[in-house]
Amino acid sequence: MSSQIDHLLSETRRFAPSADFADAAVGAADLYERAAADREGFWADQARELHWHTPFTQGLDWSNPPFATWFADGELNVAYNCLDRHVEAGHGDRIALLWEGENGDERRVSYAELTDEVKRVANVLQGLGVGAGDRVAIYLPMIPEAVAAMLAVARIGAIHSVVFGGFSADSLRARIDDAGAKLVITADGGYRKGKVSALKPAVDMALADRNGSGVQETVEHVLVVRRGGNDVEWQDGRDLWWHETVPDASPDHEAEGFPAENPLFILYTSGTTGKPKGILHTSGGYLTQAAFTNRVVHDIHPETDVYWCTADIGWITGHTYVTYGPLANGATQVLYEGTPDTPHPGRWWEVIEKYGVTVFYTAPTAIRSFMKIGREVPQKFDLSSLRLLGSVGEPINPEAWMWYRTIIGDETAPIVDTWWQTETGAIMISALPGVTETKPGSAQVPLPGITVDVVDDAGEPVGHGNGGLLVITEPWPSMLRGIWGDPERYKETYWDKFADKGYYFAGDGARLDDDGDVWLLGRVDDVMNVSGHRLSTAEIESALVGNEAVAEAAVVGASDETTGQAVVAFVIIKQSFLKAHPAEGLASTLRGWVGEQIGPIARPRDIYIVGELPKTRSGKIMRRLLRDVAEGREVGDTTTLADTMVMSTISAQVK
Ligand code: 6R9
C-alpha cells in the first residue's frame, strides 16, 4: 500500500472529555476490559438489561457460519421492551416523542400514550389478519404514527419493511414485491419544503392493476394516516383510514414473547448496482446492541436528556437510533417532520433551542451544508443545552468536525463519530464519550464487544500506519442475519472474500494510525489507483475542504491513458469567499493546494467548480455519476438522487 494517505493521519489535535462529563457518563473504561475478558458473556449481560419473557441460556451460535444466532432459546417482545416496561416501572408520564411538524404543528406523546396507541394498532393489524412472520410495508412521513406503526408490527411478531417516503412508486413496488407485503401503512401526505408532498398516490401506483405483469398481488389492505389533508383516491374494501380504525380498537393487547431470532425487519439498501438488497434483522441481538450503543455512545440519561437524531425512519439510523435504541432506553426524543431549511435556514437550531436538546446526532453532509450557509445562522440561537454531538453516515473531515465542535458544541461537547452500516444494525466503531480522547476525523475504536481489523487482500493484518480493508473478525449481536430471500447473495457479498478467516467484509477502506485508531477512507470502490499509488477519495476531499475557499468537494477516479486513473474533483466554493475574492484561477490554486497538502501525486487532473453535488436522499454523494461526467460518458441512472436535476446542471457547468 502506498503512503500517499498520510495527510489525514497527521492530525494531532486531541480533545479529552471534561472531568464533569466523564464523572457522569454512562460508559466507562472498564467496559472494554469486561468485554475483552469474556466477549459473549459481556453481550449476554447487555441482553439481560432487556425484559425476556423466557430467559435465554444460549449466547452466540456460530456453528453454521455465516448464519449466526444470538440468545436463540430466549423469548422477548421488542415493543414491550420499548413501551410497556417503562410504563410498568412508573414512567408512563415521561414524554417519549416531542414531535414538531414542518408546518409548526406540535405533539407531545408520553410513554403511556404511545403504549396505548401501539396496542390499538396491534389489534387493528391482527384484525386485518396480519400475524407473526407477515410483512408490512411502512411508507410514512416523520410523524408519531410512523414510530407507532413500526412498534405495532414488532409487537405482533410481524416484519416491517420501512420504505423512505422520498422513494418513487417504482421503488416502493419493488420493495413490496420482494418482501411479499400483506399490508401497507401510509399517509395521505406529509410536509416537505413548505408544502404537502403526497404519498398515497405512490402507493396507489405501486399497487395499480398488475394483470398480466406476472406478479402475484400480496397486499390486502392499505392503512392510511391523515396528515397532509390532501385529497386522495380511495379503493373501498382495500383502503382504511387510521383515524377511523385505530381509535375504535381496543387498548388492551397483551405482548406475547417471540423467539430472539424472530425477524424484526427488512430494510432495503440502495445498493450501487443491481436490485436493492433486503437486509434482514432479527429481534433479541438487534435490540440488545441498539439499546446498549444508544446508552453508552449517546450517553443517554433518560430522566434528563432530550435526544435528537435527525435521521428519517426510512434509513437504518432512523430504525436503530430513533425507534428502537432510544425507546428501549426510555429516552425523551425530538421527532421532526421536515427539511432542515424550512421555513428558514435556522430551523434545526430553532428546534434545539425550543426543546432544549442535549444530545444531537446527525450526518456530516448536513454539517457541511450548514458550514456553507455560515455560522451566523446557528449563532442566532441558544444551543447551550447541547452536551454531546454525534456524526454518522460518511467520514467527517477534520474541518467539519472542528466547525461542529466550535460553532455547535461551544468547544465543550464531545463529538462521537460513529461508523456502522445497515448491515451491522448498530454502531460498531466510535469513541465512548467521557472515556475516549477524541480526534477530529477518526471514528477511532471498536466498541466494547466488537472486534475489527484492517487487512490486505489476503486477510492479513496490515498493521499500524498502512491502508487496507476493514473487516469485522467476530460475529456481533445486531449483525444482519441475511439478505431476504437470497442466502447466496448474503454469503457472496459479505463473507466469501475472507471465507477462510471467517471475517465480515464491510466494503470500506480503512487505516489504523499509530495509536491504533481507525480512520475510514471511504468505500473501497472509491479508492483510486493513480500510477500505482493508492489514493483515497475521502482524503483528497478532506484536503480540498481544508482550503478556506471550499465548502464541499467530491473526488472521483477517472480512467486515464497514462496513469490508469486520474483524480477529478468537483468543488462548491463558499459564497462568503466569492464575495471577497475573484473566481479566476481558483481551480489551479486548488490543484496546487492539494499537491501541497498530500503530495504531487494527489493533485487533481481536473477541478470543476459546480453549484451542487449529486446526493442520494440519505445524503451520500453519488460518485458513480460524477465519474460518468469525468469520463465524458452519458450520465447513468439518476433515479435515486434527491434532486434529479443536479446532474444536468453539473454536466452543463463542466462543458
Ligand atoms: C449508518 C449508515 C454505510 C456506509 C459505510 C461507510 C459509510 C457510515 C461512517 C461511514 C465513515 C463514518 N459510513 N458511517 N464512513 N465514517 N462514521 O450510514 O449505514 O447507509 O448502510 O451506510 O456509510 O462507507 O459502509 P448505511
XYZ file of C-alpha atoms in Angstrom, residues 32-641:
610
model
C -13.521 -2.663 27.408
C -11.888 -4.873 29.986
C -15.039 -6.819 30.718
C -15.718 -7.371 27.034
C -12.125 -8.406 26.342
C -12.182 -10.923 29.192
C -15.429 -12.594 28.110
C -16.953 -11.186 24.940
C -20.028 -13.390 24.771
C -20.652 -13.071 28.497
C -20.418 -9.300 28.091
C -23.110 -9.321 25.402
C -25.264 -11.666 27.476
C -25.036 -9.127 30.322
C -26.168 -6.381 27.948
C -29.015 -8.587 26.695
C -30.172 -9.114 30.278
C -30.826 -5.367 30.526
C -33.886 -6.134 28.397
C -37.039 -7.866 29.578
C -37.185 -11.501 28.481
C -40.473 -13.407 28.549
C -38.328 -16.532 28.586
C -34.734 -16.009 29.696
C -32.099 -17.275 27.270
C -29.454 -19.814 28.190
C -27.641 -19.739 24.817
C -25.320 -16.977 23.643
C -23.781 -16.915 20.195
C -24.218 -19.952 17.957
C -21.713 -19.788 15.098
C -21.805 -23.461 14.204
C -23.200 -22.743 10.753
C -21.304 -19.672 9.533
C -22.093 -17.155 8.152
C -25.510 -17.727 9.711
C -25.340 -16.646 13.345
C -27.881 -16.829 16.119
C -27.751 -14.994 19.433
C -29.744 -15.842 22.568
C -31.800 -18.213 20.418
C -33.695 -20.070 23.157
C -34.855 -16.813 24.784
C -38.170 -15.119 24.044
C -38.937 -11.424 24.177
C -41.284 -8.833 22.808
C -39.470 -5.893 21.244
C -42.380 -3.459 21.632
C -42.914 -4.439 25.259
C -39.284 -3.556 25.880
C -39.709 -0.158 24.232
C -43.035 0.716 25.847
C -44.964 -1.271 28.484
C -41.883 -1.937 30.544
C -41.322 1.808 31.116
C -44.977 2.399 31.928
C -44.940 -0.506 34.392
C -41.842 0.984 36.002
C -43.801 4.172 36.716
C -42.548 6.278 33.797
C -45.793 6.401 31.837
C -45.923 10.196 32.060
C -42.447 10.667 30.641
C -42.506 12.123 27.146
C -41.366 9.655 24.518
C -41.794 11.870 21.458
C -41.584 15.631 21.176
C -42.947 15.908 17.694
C -42.507 19.023 15.589
C -44.260 19.169 12.240
C -42.583 21.124 9.495
C -45.567 23.468 9.414
C -45.223 24.159 13.151
C -47.720 21.546 14.400
C -46.684 20.021 17.714
C -47.487 16.878 19.658
C -46.059 15.560 22.875
C -46.591 11.833 23.233
C -45.929 10.215 26.618
C -44.808 6.619 27.061
C -48.297 5.756 28.361
C -49.940 7.339 25.316
C -47.577 5.702 22.861
C -48.116 2.317 24.526
C -51.867 2.760 24.290
C -51.654 3.730 20.615
C -49.374 0.823 19.735
C -51.701 -1.639 21.467
C -54.634 -0.345 19.445
C -52.699 -0.524 16.193
C -51.571 -4.058 17.071
C -55.234 -5.009 17.481
C -56.096 -3.401 14.145
C -53.310 -5.300 12.389
C -54.369 -8.607 13.875
C -57.968 -7.824 12.961
C -56.777 -7.477 9.359
C -55.262 -10.920 9.516
C -51.640 -9.830 9.942
C -49.688 -12.175 12.196
C -46.215 -13.332 13.142
C -43.887 -13.542 10.161
C -46.111 -11.488 7.825
C -44.518 -8.483 6.129
C -45.866 -4.953 6.460
C -44.574 -2.103 4.296
C -44.444 1.292 6.017
C -44.332 4.385 3.803
C -44.854 7.351 6.078
C -43.532 10.824 6.827
C -41.745 11.543 10.119
C -44.825 11.586 12.328
C -45.525 9.777 15.612
C -47.643 7.235 13.734
C -44.500 6.072 11.913
C -42.891 5.031 15.182
C -46.179 3.568 16.429
C -46.591 1.559 13.225
C -43.112 0.031 13.482
C -43.676 -0.924 17.101
C -47.139 -2.351 16.447
C -45.733 -4.594 13.731
C -42.956 -5.670 16.098
C -45.457 -6.260 18.889
C -47.332 -8.929 16.945
C -44.176 -10.622 15.706
C -44.630 -9.431 12.130
C -41.820 -7.965 9.992
C -41.712 -4.357 8.841
C -40.130 -3.008 5.725
C -39.933 0.753 6.024
C -39.606 2.480 2.675
C -38.319 6.064 2.725
C -41.129 8.482 1.852
C -38.957 10.077 -0.825
C -38.785 6.895 -2.866
C -40.819 6.613 -6.035
C -43.778 4.331 -6.714
C -41.444 2.018 -8.666
C -39.019 1.638 -5.772
C -41.909 1.084 -3.407
C -43.373 -1.544 -5.706
C -40.058 -3.391 -5.965
C -39.776 -3.482 -2.170
C -43.382 -4.546 -1.628
C -42.979 -7.342 -4.162
C -39.625 -8.589 -2.923
C -40.924 -8.851 0.631
C -44.416 -10.026 -0.343
C -46.039 -7.454 1.953
C -49.578 -8.130 3.116
C -50.318 -4.619 4.338
C -49.080 -1.132 3.517
C -49.231 1.654 6.104
C -49.005 5.101 4.551
C -50.323 8.664 4.857
C -52.209 10.950 2.524
C -49.084 13.119 2.516
C -46.600 14.928 4.729
C -44.947 18.338 4.834
C -41.709 18.795 2.928
C -40.102 22.087 1.916
C -43.135 24.095 2.915
C -45.816 22.144 1.116
C -47.679 18.883 1.317
C -45.937 16.135 -0.537
C -48.409 13.364 -1.359
C -47.625 9.734 -0.507
C -50.859 7.825 -1.101
C -50.739 8.239 -4.922
C -47.378 6.414 -4.997
C -48.929 3.525 -3.078
C -51.873 3.506 -5.482
C -49.488 3.429 -8.426
C -47.356 0.730 -6.869
C -50.451 -1.400 -6.399
C -52.114 -0.493 -9.692
C -53.634 -3.277 -11.683
C -50.995 -5.893 -12.283
C -52.952 -8.129 -14.584
C -50.517 -9.708 -16.970
C -47.471 -8.467 -15.041
C -46.848 -11.942 -13.701
C -46.645 -10.593 -10.155
C -48.997 -12.058 -7.601
C -50.601 -9.241 -5.599
C -49.902 -9.839 -1.927
C -51.205 -6.577 -0.448
C -54.663 -6.957 1.071
C -55.090 -3.611 2.808
C -53.717 -0.097 2.937
C -53.950 1.730 6.262
C -53.810 5.494 5.709
C -52.876 8.157 8.270
C -54.346 11.592 7.630
C -51.530 14.102 7.873
C -51.325 16.304 4.777
C -55.080 16.789 4.363
C -54.623 16.439 0.595
C -57.278 14.694 -1.497
C -56.682 11.022 -2.072
C -58.240 8.333 -4.201
C -59.875 5.530 -2.326
C -60.296 1.865 -3.041
C -63.182 0.576 -0.962
C -62.500 -2.691 0.746
C -58.747 -2.227 0.444
C -58.121 1.198 1.986
C -58.783 2.121 5.627
C -58.271 5.398 7.446
C -56.098 5.137 10.534
C -58.269 7.697 12.355
C -61.387 5.656 11.663
C -59.975 2.335 12.833
C -57.243 2.853 15.430
C -59.193 4.949 17.999
C -62.027 2.400 17.944
C -59.740 -0.551 18.526
C -59.253 -1.957 21.996
C -56.355 -0.529 24.015
C -55.848 -3.934 25.626
C -53.217 -6.009 23.970
C -51.003 -8.469 25.693
C -47.443 -8.594 24.421
C -46.543 -12.155 23.533
C -42.944 -13.329 23.740
C -41.314 -14.283 20.421
C -38.070 -16.178 19.876
C -34.988 -13.963 19.899
C -34.307 -14.856 16.275
C -37.794 -13.874 15.115
C -37.277 -11.479 12.181
C -37.932 -7.866 13.186
C -37.451 -6.009 9.935
C -36.180 -5.969 6.392
C -34.522 -2.791 5.225
C -33.504 -2.341 1.617
C -30.167 -0.707 0.972
C -29.911 1.454 -2.102
C -27.078 -0.770 -3.415
C -24.706 0.572 -6.034
C -25.789 -1.866 -8.723
C -28.481 -4.448 -9.261
C -31.678 -4.788 -7.331
C -31.792 -3.482 -3.770
C -30.769 -5.896 -1.050
C -33.301 -6.612 1.666
C -31.149 -6.619 4.783
C -32.732 -8.841 7.412
C -32.502 -8.152 11.135
C -33.911 -10.204 13.994
C -35.066 -9.300 17.490
C -33.034 -10.131 20.590
C -29.492 -9.441 19.424
C -30.535 -6.388 17.448
C -32.370 -4.774 20.349
C -29.525 -5.615 22.718
C -26.943 -3.784 20.653
C -29.311 -0.956 19.659
C -30.068 -0.206 23.308
C -26.501 -0.670 24.539
C -24.902 1.541 21.895
C -27.504 4.275 22.278
C -26.944 4.198 26.039
C -23.166 4.359 26.045
C -22.355 6.194 22.798
C -25.132 8.768 23.110
C -24.698 8.733 26.879
C -28.434 8.564 27.478
C -29.697 9.639 30.882
C -33.414 9.046 30.350
C -34.534 11.267 33.231
C -32.810 14.382 31.978
C -31.777 14.118 28.351
C -33.601 15.418 25.329
C -32.157 13.445 22.470
C -32.479 14.195 18.775
C -31.372 12.002 15.908
C -32.209 13.773 12.646
C -32.355 10.606 10.508
C -35.525 9.597 8.724
C -37.039 6.287 9.827
C -36.590 5.131 6.223
C -32.866 4.588 6.947
C -31.136 2.257 9.354
C -30.141 5.210 11.537
C -33.823 6.012 11.973
C -34.589 2.394 12.865
C -31.871 1.976 15.457
C -31.453 5.496 16.822
C -34.957 6.944 16.500
C -37.244 3.987 17.121
C -35.547 1.095 18.859
C -32.494 2.292 20.809
C -33.909 5.428 22.481
C -37.291 3.875 23.256
C -35.724 0.724 24.682
C -33.810 3.093 26.968
C -36.903 5.091 27.944
C -35.458 8.300 26.497
C -37.248 11.503 25.524
C -36.595 12.479 21.945
C -37.436 15.048 19.317
C -39.045 13.827 16.111
C -39.017 16.424 13.333
C -41.037 16.035 10.185
C -39.413 18.310 7.674
C -36.320 19.603 5.961
C -33.544 21.495 7.819
C -34.118 24.761 5.971
C -37.886 25.198 6.032
C -39.235 27.758 6.617
C -35.814 29.281 7.331
C -32.197 28.076 7.316
C -32.013 28.028 11.112
C -34.892 25.629 11.616
C -32.855 22.831 13.211
C -31.160 25.204 15.625
C -34.538 26.661 16.493
C -35.793 23.152 17.316
C -32.749 22.546 19.534
C -33.368 25.791 21.401
C -37.112 25.185 21.708
C -36.864 21.700 23.187
C -33.549 22.088 24.993
C -31.931 19.252 23.043
C -28.959 17.827 24.937
C -27.725 15.055 22.636
C -27.704 15.643 18.879
C -26.914 13.037 16.211
C -26.656 13.979 12.541
C -24.680 13.481 9.321
C -21.515 15.208 8.018
C -23.300 16.248 4.844
C -25.746 18.276 6.952
C -22.905 19.825 8.923
C -21.091 20.829 5.761
C -24.199 22.363 4.268
C -24.585 24.460 7.417
C -20.944 25.480 7.134
C -21.708 26.619 3.618
C -24.513 28.884 4.826
C -22.317 30.333 7.556
C -22.017 30.392 11.317
C -24.251 33.461 11.679
C -27.327 31.250 11.348
C -26.728 28.838 14.265
C -25.279 31.682 16.299
C -28.705 33.335 16.385
C -29.974 30.505 18.589
C -29.293 29.370 22.123
C -27.614 25.993 21.714
C -26.251 25.876 25.258
C -28.336 22.810 26.154
C -26.214 20.641 23.827
C -23.743 18.467 25.708
C -22.930 15.699 23.221
C -22.752 15.621 19.411
C -22.715 12.641 17.094
C -21.921 12.068 13.439
C -22.854 9.176 11.144
C -23.033 8.157 7.519
C -19.701 9.082 5.959
C -16.269 10.195 7.016
C -16.394 13.582 8.714
C -13.456 15.642 7.558
C -11.496 17.407 10.316
C -12.671 20.865 9.190
C -16.328 19.934 9.500
C -15.563 18.196 12.794
C -13.930 21.356 14.150
C -16.789 23.537 12.933
C -19.276 21.181 14.600
C -17.281 21.314 17.812
C -16.708 25.060 17.821
C -19.908 26.502 16.415
C -22.479 23.934 17.539
C -20.782 22.357 20.553
C -19.344 25.569 22.037
C -15.957 23.842 22.256
C -17.103 21.649 25.097
C -19.475 18.964 23.809
C -17.628 15.757 22.893
C -18.141 14.553 19.315
C -18.660 10.875 18.607
C -18.014 9.883 15.000
C -19.864 6.588 14.673
C -19.058 4.049 11.961
C -21.593 1.378 11.141
C -23.841 0.134 8.333
C -27.361 -1.035 7.571
C -25.843 -4.495 7.750
C -24.238 -4.060 11.169
C -27.545 -2.879 12.641
C -25.920 -0.689 15.263
C -22.803 1.355 15.949
C -19.549 -0.631 15.715
C -16.719 1.904 15.832
C -16.898 5.088 17.885
C -15.349 6.967 20.735
C -17.058 6.488 24.094
C -17.888 9.970 25.331
C -16.405 10.619 28.726
C -13.833 7.894 28.172
C -12.082 8.402 24.830
C -9.900 11.358 23.973
C -11.407 12.379 20.625
C -9.561 13.089 17.370
C -11.072 15.136 14.541
C -11.714 12.899 11.526
C -11.217 9.462 13.053
C -14.035 7.115 14.062
C -11.447 5.735 16.475
C -12.085 2.481 18.323
C -14.334 -0.587 18.093
C -16.927 -0.567 20.842
C -16.570 -2.975 23.751
C -17.561 -6.424 22.494
C -16.744 -5.582 18.860
C -13.611 -6.813 17.118
C -12.361 -5.277 13.882
C -9.148 -5.268 11.902
C -7.645 -3.696 8.818
C -6.311 -6.344 6.453
C -4.858 -6.772 2.977
C -6.475 -8.735 0.158
C -5.259 -11.981 1.686
C -6.829 -11.162 5.034
C -3.503 -10.444 6.757
C -3.434 -7.504 9.171
C -1.654 -4.540 7.617
C -0.564 -3.151 10.986
C -0.434 0.440 12.118
C 0.143 3.105 9.518
C -0.987 1.130 6.479
C -4.174 1.243 4.458
C -6.308 -1.823 3.868
C -9.792 -3.245 4.115
C -11.965 -3.003 7.186
C -13.201 -6.362 8.464
C -15.194 -7.439 11.478
C -13.488 -10.509 12.824
C -16.170 -11.979 15.086
C -19.982 -12.092 14.927
C -21.860 -9.397 16.833
C -25.424 -9.393 18.232
C -27.021 -6.912 15.796
C -25.416 -8.316 12.660
C -27.617 -8.866 9.644
C -28.942 -12.398 9.527
C -29.137 -12.475 5.753
C -30.499 -10.910 2.607
C -34.221 -11.511 2.328
C -34.805 -14.458 0.027
C -31.193 -14.664 -1.149
C -28.822 -16.560 1.152
C -26.272 -16.965 -1.661
C -26.001 -13.246 -2.229
C -25.525 -12.798 1.517
C -22.570 -15.169 1.515
C -21.045 -13.765 -1.646
C -21.352 -10.104 -0.715
C -20.064 -10.185 2.830
C -18.288 -13.448 3.591
C -16.725 -15.026 0.522
C -13.858 -12.560 0.292
C -12.343 -13.748 3.582
C -14.076 -17.121 3.796
C -11.042 -18.933 5.219
C -10.770 -16.401 8.050
C -14.492 -16.089 8.701
C -14.290 -12.281 8.515
C -17.135 -9.997 7.580
C -16.071 -7.750 4.702
C -17.500 -4.271 5.234
C -16.617 -2.816 1.840
C -14.790 0.140 3.395
C -11.149 1.062 3.172
C -9.514 1.962 6.472
C -6.223 2.641 8.130
C -5.001 2.317 11.680
C -2.853 5.146 12.991
C -0.041 4.795 15.464
C -2.484 4.858 18.372
C -4.468 2.057 16.750
C -7.359 4.396 15.954
C -9.418 3.597 12.862
C -9.655 6.125 10.017
C -12.303 5.323 7.443
C -11.168 6.031 3.902
C -14.440 5.606 2.039
C -15.887 2.661 0.194
C -13.245 0.545 -1.420
C -14.859 1.208 -4.731
C -13.967 4.851 -4.076
C -10.304 4.112 -3.659
C -8.364 5.268 -6.699
C -5.213 3.900 -8.174
C -3.133 6.613 -9.778
C 0.142 5.485 -11.308
C 0.122 2.514 -8.974
C -0.440 4.667 -5.910
C -3.500 4.130 -3.833
C -5.346 7.344 -3.118
C -8.481 7.771 -1.137
C -11.262 9.990 -2.398
C -12.004 10.896 1.222
C -8.502 12.095 1.805
C -8.381 14.402 -1.197
C -11.843 15.698 -0.389
C -10.678 16.437 3.096
C -7.694 18.364 1.772
C -9.907 20.391 -0.552
C -12.409 21.202 2.163
C -9.455 22.285 4.281
C -8.918 25.209 1.917
C -10.650 28.402 3.004
C -12.416 28.749 -0.338
C -14.084 25.349 -0.419
C -17.473 24.445 1.054
C -17.867 20.923 -0.304
C -15.880 18.597 -2.514
C -16.335 15.251 -4.211
C -13.472 13.388 -5.801
C -13.587 10.526 -8.274
C -11.032 8.414 -10.073
C -11.488 8.761 -13.835
C -9.742 6.398 -16.223
C -6.632 7.898 -17.730
C -4.443 6.553 -20.517
C -1.169 7.289 -18.823
C -1.780 6.962 -15.143
C -4.505 4.316 -15.020
C -6.763 6.567 -13.056
C -6.671 10.297 -12.608
C -8.078 12.383 -9.810
C -11.036 14.549 -10.784
C -12.572 16.908 -8.251
C -15.906 18.671 -8.139
C -15.995 21.547 -5.671
C -18.501 24.029 -4.340
C -16.988 27.382 -3.374
C -18.172 29.208 -0.249
C -20.387 32.170 -1.018
C -18.554 34.239 1.576
C -15.251 33.564 -0.201
C -16.607 34.581 -3.585
C -17.832 37.888 -2.147
C -14.282 38.842 -1.246
C -12.200 37.110 -3.934
C -12.236 36.656 -7.692
C -13.148 33.228 -9.033
C -10.422 33.294 -11.701
C -7.568 30.924 -11.197
C -9.241 29.147 -8.305
C -9.053 25.722 -9.900
C -5.317 25.924 -10.383
C -4.822 27.327 -6.878
C -6.709 24.354 -5.507
C -4.663 21.901 -7.572
C -1.551 23.335 -6.047
C -3.116 23.256 -2.589
C -3.893 19.540 -2.801
C -0.375 18.945 -4.055
C 0.957 20.767 -1.018
C -1.334 19.009 1.408
C -0.903 15.441 0.227
C 1.802 15.288 -2.409
C 2.008 15.897 -6.133
C 0.511 12.512 -6.960
C -2.773 13.555 -5.406
C -3.092 16.747 -7.467
C -6.394 16.543 -9.305
C -6.071 16.413 -13.063
C -9.295 18.387 -13.356
C -11.144 20.539 -10.886
C -14.656 21.539 -11.749
C -16.335 24.313 -9.824
C -20.013 23.477 -9.506
C -23.075 24.760 -7.660
C -24.347 21.441 -6.254
C -23.254 17.835 -5.833
C -25.407 14.816 -6.667
C -26.610 13.191 -3.466
C -28.884 10.329 -2.571
C -31.800 11.064 -0.324
C -29.757 9.886 2.621
C -27.102 12.432 1.762
C -24.418 10.248 0.218
C -22.581 11.716 -2.723
C -23.143 9.592 -5.833
C -19.608 9.472 -7.167
C -20.641 6.992 -9.852
C -22.479 9.823 -11.637
C -19.581 12.225 -11.260
C -17.312 9.559 -12.709
C -19.591 9.417 -15.740
C -19.143 13.164 -16.215
C -15.407 12.998 -15.580
C -15.023 10.254 -18.174
C -17.219 12.044 -20.692
C -19.904 9.368 -20.665
C -23.644 9.615 -20.764
C -24.724 10.063 -17.133
C -26.212 6.827 -15.734
C -29.305 6.163 -13.667
C -30.161 9.219 -11.551
C -33.417 7.981 -10.044
C -32.017 7.584 -6.549
C -30.878 11.209 -6.407
